């Protein structure tokens, strides 16, 4: 929730004027924001991509102004989180200008929001966007008559190509410096609404001056349509006579029209929008079905649709791994390397650089090695995988295919208490093959307007195999299932879905009980994404991942290193293993052995798993340390070699066997989401309740599954 | 006999909305915001491979909604509008 800011405070704190961009999801708001500010922001062809307020500076303007990109919304009823954010911003911050981005090829529905923006009595400029697409559909729009009808400037734009942006900037400036005065029409709803609004607005003057100030007419309209937030404001104001008057007015309206207030006002607004659209749109509609419909005949076909979906997922699985890791396709001095290989080589270089300090400063070397090479390097070696995965997802998202995936799978996911739109979050978390990120998945749940579906998706998405779990799987598989690599990866992928769906089912019947919420989703027309757009989007997500490596994972690795380094045993000849056991982490790990024994984990594994609470990336390095496979100066090992030698060590260790390795993999798949995920969950769910629940629930589930598997395996004599 | 709802329509059929009934406040609000109000004309485009949700065309755009929600939308069948 944004802190309220009065108009005075705004002028004092920022000398710059604020221009807010509002509009329907998919109307091209983000493209317009990028074009105005030159910012690298993602544009998706998936309803609801703008999930938080993004600020930028208009770059073409003579006197720069701040541009704020509001979340896309269909109305201002504050029904979904996005609408609440947009509405709160408009009400509390009262921007100096609102740019209303209107999809020209979908004028009628888009103008419904415009009407609601006009109600706010703020200066509105309409950016009539995607005029090219409208023309392609055989629609001609007379923007001058739109100006006349609504009393606001209308600027035709094609934001993706930058068409109309200088004109839009100039219009904004003209409005900001007062050379153009906007006189938007007063919205008229017809009899008897208008009369009731006027009457009520007169009485509401004192309430409208309360902080944040709102137009009295707007409050009156919202009261008539039964807006809970505005009713609360009235009740908090505590004027019994006023409350009575509002209630009477609302009853009068509902009795007169024989329908509820919300329906009446929505109908009247749609009436205004439709009327305006009809007066300025000329069209020659062709008899031919549109391209999108013809594509959908295949994509949503009963047989071809699901087949195509499987094909797409399989292709993704294949290409992401080939391009990032398996194929050496980038030229490198003397050889060809894979992108992952290059990063690993770089960190081998870092290791080599810090080696000289090991003699004089063993402690510093140990710290640098743990934090930089193993910590940051371990994370960065997954950047290529993450990059290619997000590249494919961004491409599919921008074409509009992901919305169809949601459409096709909704029925299936509903059985488990999820819904079609949960799919995007699950995919980003690593639902296709492996190698996603739960942090980004939790952020992606914002496109779910339905609170309960959103919470459940947020809680189960971390079960997917994120990029950080992969190296641990790879190491254990190499040690215990060397000839079953693909099969094991597929099994772990399948199991992650089974556990996620079962957990969703369980949660829906216990903690997040309640009716299933409506699923209403726009299916955007297909379009060919621009390379720039897809790359920007991919980069933005990849960068979020990289940043995590530089901040939280680095910090955690340092803390963890301290826990594993101190206190030191007095015996200088102690082996690394003895030193670790003597340390803080070793003691806790040993303490937990009595419980973890049920799942077959010894104290060394416990130490690694404790580290994994912070970030799963930490596990492999911690295990390497625990199994004394580190820092032999003459060996010059990089991450992969550590993993390989570690897996060799485990394979040879009589205490380890495939069953124990499998139980450990299941535990790692399911237990507590990493600290970054928890932090994002707190932010996204607005409190500590769900992140803490997630910690407990996931860990309990992981423990039960691991113990169950291990004990069942023992009973079967494996 | 209960009223005809969007749920009862087949692919390719046209209808005009008579009323949005029942359901919680949230669902009605949502449908209203998406442009499904009394008098709106709707075409049923298709059903998802598993039969649910359905895709409709309303005010020139495509909307997916579940059959459960479609039951709340009372309609009357109309002939396909002629192109002007």
mmCIF file of C-alpha atoms in Angstrom, chain A residues 453-649:
data_model
loop_
_atom_site.group_PDB
_atom_site.id
_atom_site.type_symbol
_atom_site.label_atom_id
_atom_site.label_comp_id
_atom_site.label_asym_id
_atom_site.label_seq_id
_atom_site.Cartn_x
_atom_site.Cartn_y
_atom_site.Cartn_z
ATOM 1 C CA UNK A 453 -5.368 -19.330 -5.997
ATOM 2 C CA UNK A 454 -2.479 -16.936 -5.748
ATOM 3 C CA UNK A 455 -1.483 -18.029 -2.242
ATOM 4 C CA UNK A 456 -1.631 -21.718 -3.133
ATOM 5 C CA UNK A 457 0.424 -21.156 -6.287
ATOM 6 C CA UNK A 458 2.950 -19.212 -4.247
ATOM 7 C CA UNK A 459 3.224 -22.021 -1.703
ATOM 8 C CA UNK A 460 3.702 -24.882 -4.152
ATOM 9 C CA UNK A 461 5.750 -23.220 -6.912
ATOM 10 C CA UNK A 462 8.996 -23.597 -4.882
ATOM 11 C CA UNK A 463 8.614 -27.394 -5.144
ATOM 12 C CA UNK A 464 9.587 -27.127 -8.798
ATOM 13 C CA UNK A 465 13.224 -27.860 -9.525
ATOM 14 C CA UNK A 466 14.868 -24.483 -9.589
ATOM 15 C CA UNK A 467 18.320 -23.873 -11.038
ATOM 16 C CA UNK A 468 19.947 -24.169 -7.639
ATOM 17 C CA UNK A 469 18.748 -27.708 -6.995
ATOM 18 C CA UNK A 470 20.206 -29.001 -10.246
ATOM 19 C CA UNK A 471 23.880 -29.222 -9.322
ATOM 20 C CA UNK A 472 23.039 -31.263 -6.230
ATOM 21 C CA UNK A 473 20.931 -33.645 -8.303
ATOM 22 C CA UNK A 474 23.651 -33.827 -10.920
ATOM 23 C CA UNK A 475 26.272 -34.666 -8.308
ATOM 24 C CA UNK A 476 24.197 -37.340 -6.581
ATOM 25 C CA UNK A 477 23.029 -38.865 -9.846
ATOM 26 C CA UNK A 478 26.601 -39.049 -11.104
ATOM 27 C CA UNK A 479 27.574 -40.866 -7.914
ATOM 28 C CA UNK A 480 24.724 -43.334 -7.574
ATOM 29 C CA UNK A 481 22.804 -43.537 -10.851
ATOM 30 C CA UNK A 482 25.552 -42.894 -13.422
ATOM 31 C CA UNK A 483 23.834 -44.836 -16.190
ATOM 32 C CA UNK A 484 20.368 -43.427 -15.551
ATOM 33 C CA UNK A 485 20.990 -39.711 -15.873
ATOM 34 C CA UNK A 486 18.088 -38.749 -18.164
ATOM 35 C CA UNK A 487 15.666 -41.133 -16.496
ATOM 36 C CA UNK A 488 16.494 -39.761 -13.070
ATOM 37 C CA UNK A 489 16.117 -36.157 -14.177
ATOM 38 C CA UNK A 490 12.764 -36.973 -15.743
ATOM 39 C CA UNK A 491 11.695 -38.782 -12.609
ATOM 40 C CA UNK A 492 12.636 -35.827 -10.424
ATOM 41 C CA UNK A 493 10.807 -33.495 -12.790
ATOM 42 C CA UNK A 494 7.692 -35.655 -12.697
ATOM 43 C CA UNK A 495 7.858 -36.003 -8.928
ATOM 44 C CA UNK A 496 8.161 -32.251 -8.451
ATOM 45 C CA UNK A 497 4.861 -31.842 -10.275
ATOM 46 C CA UNK A 498 3.225 -34.700 -8.388
ATOM 47 C CA UNK A 499 4.245 -33.211 -5.043
ATOM 48 C CA UNK A 500 3.286 -29.676 -6.049
ATOM 49 C CA UNK A 501 -0.155 -30.736 -7.247
ATOM 50 C CA UNK A 502 -0.798 -32.973 -4.241
ATOM 51 C CA UNK A 503 0.304 -30.205 -1.907
ATOM 52 C CA UNK A 504 -2.002 -27.751 -3.689
ATOM 53 C CA UNK A 505 -4.856 -30.206 -3.348
ATOM 54 C CA UNK A 506 -4.110 -30.655 0.338
ATOM 55 C CA UNK A 507 -3.747 -26.921 1.018
ATOM 56 C CA UNK A 508 -7.000 -26.170 -0.772
ATOM 57 C CA UNK A 509 -8.789 -28.571 1.536
ATOM 58 C CA UNK A 510 -7.163 -27.369 4.749
ATOM 59 C CA UNK A 511 -5.475 -23.997 5.244
ATOM 60 C CA UNK A 512 -6.569 -22.176 2.105
ATOM 61 C CA UNK A 513 -10.068 -23.560 2.045
ATOM 62 C CA UNK A 514 -12.876 -21.776 0.321
ATOM 63 C CA UNK A 515 -14.806 -21.649 -2.886
ATOM 64 C CA UNK A 516 -12.897 -21.603 -6.084
ATOM 65 C CA UNK A 517 -12.710 -18.065 -7.332
ATOM 66 C CA UNK A 518 -13.799 -17.093 -10.821
ATOM 67 C CA UNK A 519 -11.390 -17.502 -13.681
ATOM 68 C CA UNK A 520 -11.884 -14.774 -16.245
ATOM 69 C CA UNK A 521 -8.960 -14.118 -18.525
ATOM 70 C CA UNK A 522 -8.407 -12.208 -21.705
ATOM 71 C CA UNK A 523 -6.863 -14.151 -24.584
ATOM 72 C CA UNK A 524 -4.746 -11.553 -26.367
ATOM 73 C CA UNK A 525 -4.366 -11.700 -30.137
ATOM 74 C CA UNK A 526 -1.191 -13.420 -31.294
ATOM 75 C CA UNK A 527 1.624 -11.280 -32.477
ATOM 76 C CA UNK A 528 5.203 -11.769 -33.438
ATOM 77 C CA UNK A 529 7.351 -10.516 -30.560
ATOM 78 C CA UNK A 530 10.149 -8.089 -31.251
ATOM 79 C CA UNK A 531 13.670 -9.358 -30.604
ATOM 80 C CA UNK A 532 14.331 -6.290 -28.479
ATOM 81 C CA UNK A 533 11.277 -6.927 -26.330
ATOM 82 C CA UNK A 534 12.070 -10.588 -25.726
ATOM 83 C CA UNK A 535 15.710 -9.877 -24.913
ATOM 84 C CA UNK A 536 14.812 -7.044 -22.547
ATOM 85 C CA UNK A 537 12.384 -9.257 -20.719
ATOM 86 C CA UNK A 538 14.826 -12.134 -20.516
ATOM 87 C CA UNK A 539 17.587 -9.863 -19.353
ATOM 88 C CA UNK A 540 15.460 -8.277 -16.673
ATOM 89 C CA UNK A 541 14.667 -11.663 -15.156
ATOM 90 C CA UNK A 542 18.189 -12.980 -15.563
ATOM 91 C CA UNK A 543 19.562 -9.838 -13.966
ATOM 92 C CA UNK A 544 17.302 -10.340 -10.946
ATOM 93 C CA UNK A 545 18.912 -13.757 -10.588
ATOM 94 C CA UNK A 546 22.448 -12.424 -10.977
ATOM 95 C CA UNK A 547 21.799 -9.690 -8.453
ATOM 96 C CA UNK A 548 20.794 -12.354 -5.982
ATOM 97 C CA UNK A 549 24.221 -13.938 -6.440
ATOM 98 C CA UNK A 550 25.977 -10.685 -5.678
ATOM 99 C CA UNK A 551 23.926 -9.836 -2.621
ATOM 100 C CA UNK A 552 22.074 -12.397 -0.576
ATOM 101 C CA UNK A 553 24.038 -15.462 -1.617
ATOM 102 C CA UNK A 554 27.343 -13.731 -1.062
ATOM 103 C CA UNK A 555 26.230 -12.569 2.379
ATOM 104 C CA UNK A 556 24.873 -15.963 3.322
ATOM 105 C CA UNK A 557 28.002 -17.688 2.178
ATOM 106 C CA UNK A 558 30.097 -15.454 4.392
ATOM 107 C CA UNK A 559 27.913 -16.117 7.423
ATOM 108 C CA UNK A 560 27.848 -19.808 6.682
ATOM 109 C CA UNK A 561 31.575 -19.862 6.230
ATOM 110 C CA UNK A 562 31.971 -18.315 9.688
ATOM 111 C CA UNK A 563 29.676 -20.932 11.172
ATOM 112 C CA UNK A 564 31.678 -23.657 9.524
ATOM 113 C CA UNK A 565 35.063 -22.136 10.374
ATOM 114 C CA UNK A 566 34.636 -21.104 14.006
ATOM 115 C CA UNK A 567 35.396 -22.134 16.615
ATOM 116 C CA UNK A 568 38.669 -23.767 15.550
ATOM 117 C CA UNK A 569 39.947 -26.840 17.369
ATOM 118 C CA UNK A 570 43.150 -26.175 19.346
ATOM 119 C CA UNK A 571 44.881 -29.102 17.673
ATOM 120 C CA UNK A 572 46.597 -27.535 14.668
ATOM 121 C CA UNK A 573 46.887 -30.883 12.914
ATOM 122 C CA UNK A 574 43.162 -31.508 12.841
ATOM 123 C CA UNK A 575 41.827 -32.664 9.460
ATOM 124 C CA UNK A 576 39.339 -30.397 7.658
ATOM 125 C CA UNK A 577 36.620 -32.841 8.623
ATOM 126 C CA UNK A 578 37.534 -32.680 12.300
ATOM 127 C CA UNK A 579 37.699 -28.919 12.100
ATOM 128 C CA UNK A 580 34.225 -28.782 10.608
ATOM 129 C CA UNK A 581 32.786 -31.106 13.212
ATOM 130 C CA UNK A 582 34.236 -28.875 15.900
ATOM 131 C CA UNK A 583 32.669 -25.754 14.372
ATOM 132 C CA UNK A 584 29.299 -24.258 15.225
ATOM 133 C CA UNK A 585 27.639 -25.723 12.132
ATOM 134 C CA UNK A 586 29.165 -29.129 12.783
ATOM 135 C CA UNK A 587 27.787 -29.159 16.313
ATOM 136 C CA UNK A 588 24.272 -28.284 15.194
ATOM 137 C CA UNK A 589 24.482 -30.867 12.427
ATOM 138 C CA UNK A 590 25.565 -33.520 14.897
ATOM 139 C CA UNK A 591 22.782 -32.540 17.265
ATOM 140 C CA UNK A 592 20.210 -32.993 14.527
ATOM 141 C CA UNK A 593 21.600 -36.381 13.569
ATOM 142 C CA UNK A 594 19.249 -38.180 15.965
ATOM 143 C CA UNK A 595 16.249 -36.939 13.974
ATOM 144 C CA UNK A 596 17.737 -36.822 10.495
ATOM 145 C CA UNK A 597 18.942 -40.388 10.925
ATOM 146 C CA UNK A 598 15.401 -41.483 10.099
ATOM 147 C CA UNK A 599 15.901 -40.200 6.577
ATOM 148 C CA UNK A 600 19.459 -41.448 6.439
ATOM 149 C CA UNK A 601 21.190 -38.060 6.700
ATOM 150 C CA UNK A 602 24.367 -37.773 8.731
ATOM 151 C CA UNK A 603 25.753 -34.638 10.365
ATOM 152 C CA UNK A 604 27.642 -33.535 7.246
ATOM 153 C CA UNK A 605 24.493 -33.606 5.146
ATOM 154 C CA UNK A 606 22.712 -31.700 7.908
ATOM 155 C CA UNK A 607 25.302 -28.943 7.782
ATOM 156 C CA UNK A 608 24.806 -28.616 4.036
ATOM 157 C CA UNK A 609 21.022 -28.649 4.355
ATOM 158 C CA UNK A 610 21.100 -25.955 7.012
ATOM 159 C CA UNK A 611 23.105 -23.847 4.613
ATOM 160 C CA UNK A 612 20.498 -24.609 1.982
ATOM 161 C CA UNK A 613 17.851 -22.852 4.038
ATOM 162 C CA UNK A 614 19.557 -19.681 2.963
ATOM 163 C CA UNK A 615 20.034 -20.679 -0.644
ATOM 164 C CA UNK A 616 20.069 -24.074 -2.292
ATOM 165 C CA UNK A 617 23.188 -23.010 -4.165
ATOM 166 C CA UNK A 618 25.070 -23.353 -0.892
ATOM 167 C CA UNK A 619 24.405 -27.082 -0.463
ATOM 168 C CA UNK A 620 26.979 -28.499 -2.802
ATOM 169 C CA UNK A 621 29.820 -26.342 -1.558
ATOM 170 C CA UNK A 622 28.961 -27.097 2.048
ATOM 171 C CA UNK A 623 28.909 -30.822 1.325
ATOM 172 C CA UNK A 624 32.239 -30.570 -0.408
ATOM 173 C CA UNK A 625 33.695 -28.919 2.680
ATOM 174 C CA UNK A 626 32.053 -31.417 4.971
ATOM 175 C CA UNK A 627 33.468 -34.331 3.039
ATOM 176 C CA UNK A 628 36.909 -32.751 3.087
ATOM 177 C CA UNK A 629 37.060 -32.400 -0.633
ATOM 178 C CA UNK A 630 38.336 -28.885 -0.690
ATOM 179 C CA UNK A 631 41.197 -26.575 -1.168
ATOM 180 C CA UNK A 632 43.921 -28.985 -2.043
ATOM 181 C CA UNK A 633 46.143 -26.271 -3.443
ATOM 182 C CA UNK A 634 47.882 -28.381 -6.042
ATOM 183 C CA UNK A 635 44.671 -29.662 -7.596
ATOM 184 C CA UNK A 636 43.184 -26.384 -8.875
ATOM 185 C CA UNK A 637 39.601 -27.533 -8.949
ATOM 186 C CA UNK A 638 36.670 -25.623 -10.311
ATOM 187 C CA UNK A 639 33.047 -26.107 -9.252
ATOM 188 C CA UNK A 640 32.414 -28.990 -11.593
ATOM 189 C CA UNK A 641 35.514 -30.778 -10.470
ATOM 190 C CA UNK A 642 34.504 -30.306 -6.874
ATOM 191 C CA UNK A 643 31.153 -31.841 -7.722
ATOM 192 C CA UNK A 644 32.764 -34.668 -9.638
ATOM 193 C CA UNK A 645 35.292 -35.479 -6.967
ATOM 194 C CA UNK A 646 32.630 -35.128 -4.309
ATOM 195 C CA UNK A 647 30.422 -37.558 -6.147
ATOM 196 C CA UNK A 648 33.363 -39.947 -6.419
ATOM 197 C CA UNK A 649 33.937 -39.663 -2.704
#
